[in-house]
Amino acid sequence: MIEICSVSLHKGIVEIEVLDVSELRLEQMRERNREDEPAELKYRFDLHDIEEYNYLGFWLKRATKRMPAYRKKTWDDVLLCIIGHTYSQGFSSKYRVWE
């Protein structure tokens, strides 16, 4: 499970920061008696690339299907409405930013 922390959209590049809040990860931290924060991950999508555009669009459509249509007019609107929500399915590791 992931929780969306922040999103940014700049010149067709979407960056999404998430926290890994899966039960397995939290259980592993408890077993090690660690007080670490959940893992913070960053994903980057280039909306100029049709494969990445379609992948992110499909993920966002599933993630926001319960939200009213009037709230989902632009990319900014959709991206802002997912901040703070927890989702059971995260993003493909193919789009992860390894810094």
PDB file of C-alpha atoms in Angstrom:
ATOM      1  CA  MET A   1       0.000   0.000   0.000  1.00  0.00           C
ATOM      2  CA  ILE A   2       1.128   3.498  -0.735  1.00  0.00           C
ATOM      3  CA  GLU A   3       0.135   6.933   0.502  1.00  0.00           C
ATOM      4  CA  ILE A   4       0.527   9.844  -1.899  1.00  0.00           C
ATOM      5  CA  CYS A   5       2.585  12.614  -0.216  1.00  0.00           C
ATOM      6  CA  SER A   6       3.066  15.120  -2.987  1.00  0.00           C
ATOM      7  CA  VAL A   7       2.764  15.595  -6.716  1.00  0.00           C
ATOM      8  CA  SER A   8       4.245  18.080  -9.138  1.00  0.00           C
ATOM      9  CA  LEU A   9       3.612  18.781 -12.793  1.00  0.00           C
ATOM     10  CA  HIS A  10       6.162  20.831 -14.688  1.00  0.00           C
ATOM     11  CA  LYS A  11       6.552  20.994 -18.480  1.00  0.00           C
ATOM     12  CA  GLY A  12       4.883  17.629 -19.009  1.00  0.00           C
ATOM     13  CA  ILE A  13       6.837  15.804 -16.303  1.00  0.00           C
ATOM     14  CA  VAL A  14       4.834  14.432 -13.375  1.00  0.00           C
ATOM     15  CA  GLU A  15       6.660  13.552 -10.162  1.00  0.00           C
ATOM     16  CA  ILE A  16       4.803  11.704  -7.438  1.00  0.00           C
ATOM     17  CA  GLU A  17       6.230  11.090  -3.959  1.00  0.00           C
ATOM     18  CA  VAL A  18       4.713   8.258  -1.954  1.00  0.00           C
ATOM     19  CA  LEU A  19       5.197   6.515   1.375  1.00  0.00           C
ATOM     20  CA  ASP A  20       5.287   2.725   1.430  1.00  0.00           C
ATOM     21  CA  VAL A  21       2.789   1.936   4.186  1.00  0.00           C
ATOM     22  CA  SER A  22       2.233  -1.736   3.376  1.00  0.00           C
ATOM     23  CA  GLU A  23       1.616  -4.049   6.296  1.00  0.00           C
ATOM     24  CA  LEU A  24       4.561  -6.247   5.277  1.00  0.00           C
ATOM     25  CA  ARG A  25       6.980  -3.308   5.408  1.00  0.00           C
ATOM     26  CA  LEU A  26       5.621  -2.078   8.731  1.00  0.00           C
ATOM     27  CA  GLU A  27       5.803  -5.600  10.183  1.00  0.00           C
ATOM     28  CA  GLN A  28       9.426  -5.972   9.076  1.00  0.00           C
ATOM     29  CA  MET A  29      10.298  -2.700  10.807  1.00  0.00           C
ATOM     30  CA  ARG A  30       8.565  -3.863  14.018  1.00  0.00           C
ATOM     31  CA  GLU A  31      10.491  -7.166  13.966  1.00  0.00           C
ATOM     32  CA  ARG A  32      13.773  -5.277  13.773  1.00  0.00           C
ATOM     33  CA  ASN A  33      12.658  -2.916  16.548  1.00  0.00           C
ATOM     34  CA  ARG A  34      13.315   0.008  14.293  1.00  0.00           C
ATOM     35  CA  GLU A  35      11.581   3.315  14.578  1.00  0.00           C
ATOM     36  CA  ASP A  36      12.250   4.223  10.948  1.00  0.00           C
ATOM     37  CA  GLU A  37       9.700   6.148   8.998  1.00  0.00           C
ATOM     38  CA  PRO A  38       8.025   4.306   6.133  1.00  0.00           C
ATOM     39  CA  ALA A  39      10.066   4.297   2.933  1.00  0.00           C
ATOM     40  CA  GLU A  40       9.644   7.418   0.837  1.00  0.00           C
ATOM     41  CA  LEU A  41       9.668   6.722  -2.895  1.00  0.00           C
ATOM     42  CA  LYS A  42       9.576   9.008  -5.931  1.00  0.00           C
ATOM     43  CA  TYR A  43       8.149   8.201  -9.356  1.00  0.00           C
ATOM     44  CA  ARG A  44       8.557  10.234 -12.543  1.00  0.00           C
ATOM     45  CA  PHE A  45       6.343  10.145 -15.622  1.00  0.00           C
ATOM     46  CA  ASP A  46       7.046  11.968 -18.886  1.00  0.00           C
ATOM     47  CA  LEU A  47       3.658  12.792 -20.403  1.00  0.00           C
ATOM     48  CA  HIS A  48       5.331  13.273 -23.806  1.00  0.00           C
ATOM     49  CA  ASP A  49       6.003   9.500 -23.907  1.00  0.00           C
ATOM     50  CA  ILE A  50       2.787   7.756 -24.977  1.00  0.00           C
ATOM     51  CA  GLU A  51       3.495   4.608 -22.907  1.00  0.00           C
ATOM     52  CA  GLU A  52       4.037   6.598 -19.710  1.00  0.00           C
ATOM     53  CA  TYR A  53       1.057   8.855 -20.498  1.00  0.00           C
ATOM     54  CA  ASN A  54      -1.239   5.858 -20.936  1.00  0.00           C
ATOM     55  CA  TYR A  55       0.094   4.074 -17.839  1.00  0.00           C
ATOM     56  CA  LEU A  56      -0.360   7.079 -15.561  1.00  0.00           C
ATOM     57  CA  GLY A  57      -3.726   7.975 -17.105  1.00  0.00           C
ATOM     58  CA  PHE A  58      -5.049   4.445 -16.540  1.00  0.00           C
ATOM     59  CA  TRP A  59      -3.739   4.373 -12.949  1.00  0.00           C
ATOM     60  CA  LEU A  60      -5.294   7.765 -12.176  1.00  0.00           C
ATOM     61  CA  LYS A  61      -8.608   6.761 -13.749  1.00  0.00           C
ATOM     62  CA  ARG A  62      -8.826   3.743 -11.423  1.00  0.00           C
ATOM     63  CA  ALA A  63      -7.615   5.766  -8.433  1.00  0.00           C
ATOM     64  CA  THR A  64     -10.192   8.538  -8.895  1.00  0.00           C
ATOM     65  CA  LYS A  65     -13.213   6.613 -10.174  1.00  0.00           C
ATOM     66  CA  ARG A  66     -15.195   7.325  -6.987  1.00  0.00           C
ATOM     67  CA  MET A  67     -14.584  11.053  -7.137  1.00  0.00           C
ATOM     68  CA  PRO A  68     -17.112  13.336  -8.837  1.00  0.00           C
ATOM     69  CA  ALA A  69     -16.389  14.048 -12.511  1.00  0.00           C
ATOM     70  CA  TYR A  70     -16.517  17.818 -11.968  1.00  0.00           C
ATOM     71  CA  ARG A  71     -13.404  17.607  -9.777  1.00  0.00           C
ATOM     72  CA  LYS A  72     -11.371  15.902 -12.538  1.00  0.00           C
ATOM     73  CA  LYS A  73     -11.010  18.449 -15.332  1.00  0.00           C
ATOM     74  CA  THR A  74      -7.266  18.874 -15.829  1.00  0.00           C
ATOM     75  CA  TRP A  75      -4.103  16.970 -14.947  1.00  0.00           C
ATOM     76  CA  ASP A  76      -3.565  19.374 -12.047  1.00  0.00           C
ATOM     77  CA  ASP A  77      -7.079  18.722 -10.710  1.00  0.00           C
ATOM     78  CA  VAL A  78      -6.653  14.963 -10.858  1.00  0.00           C
ATOM     79  CA  LEU A  79      -3.160  14.986  -9.358  1.00  0.00           C
ATOM     80  CA  LEU A  80      -4.160  17.293  -6.509  1.00  0.00           C
ATOM     81  CA  CYS A  81      -7.159  15.160  -5.576  1.00  0.00           C
ATOM     82  CA  ILE A  82      -4.995  12.047  -4.947  1.00  0.00           C
ATOM     83  CA  ILE A  83      -2.696  13.718  -2.381  1.00  0.00           C
ATOM     84  CA  GLY A  84      -3.156  12.275   1.089  1.00  0.00           C
ATOM     85  CA  HIS A  85      -5.013   9.169  -0.055  1.00  0.00           C
ATOM     86  CA  THR A  86      -3.855   5.589   0.428  1.00  0.00           C
ATOM     87  CA  TYR A  87      -3.987   3.094  -2.437  1.00  0.00           C
ATOM     88  CA  SER A  88      -3.564  -0.661  -2.415  1.00  0.00           C
ATOM     89  CA  GLN A  89      -1.747  -0.738  -5.735  1.00  0.00           C
ATOM     90  CA  GLY A  90       1.339   1.330  -6.296  1.00  0.00           C
ATOM     91  CA  PHE A  91       3.248   2.245  -9.440  1.00  0.00           C
ATOM     92  CA  SER A  92       5.471   0.015 -11.526  1.00  0.00           C
ATOM     93  CA  SER A  93       9.100   0.088 -10.375  1.00  0.00           C
ATOM     94  CA  LYS A  94       9.968   0.927 -13.994  1.00  0.00           C
ATOM     95  CA  TYR A  95       9.053   4.554 -13.249  1.00  0.00           C
ATOM     96  CA  ARG A  96      10.814   4.830  -9.886  1.00  0.00           C
ATOM     97  CA  VAL A  97      13.471   7.497  -9.468  1.00  0.00           C
ATOM     98  CA  TRP A  98      16.592   6.033  -7.874  1.00  0.00           C
ATOM     99  CA  GLU A  99      18.511   8.902  -6.319  1.00  0.00           C
TER     100      GLU A  99
END
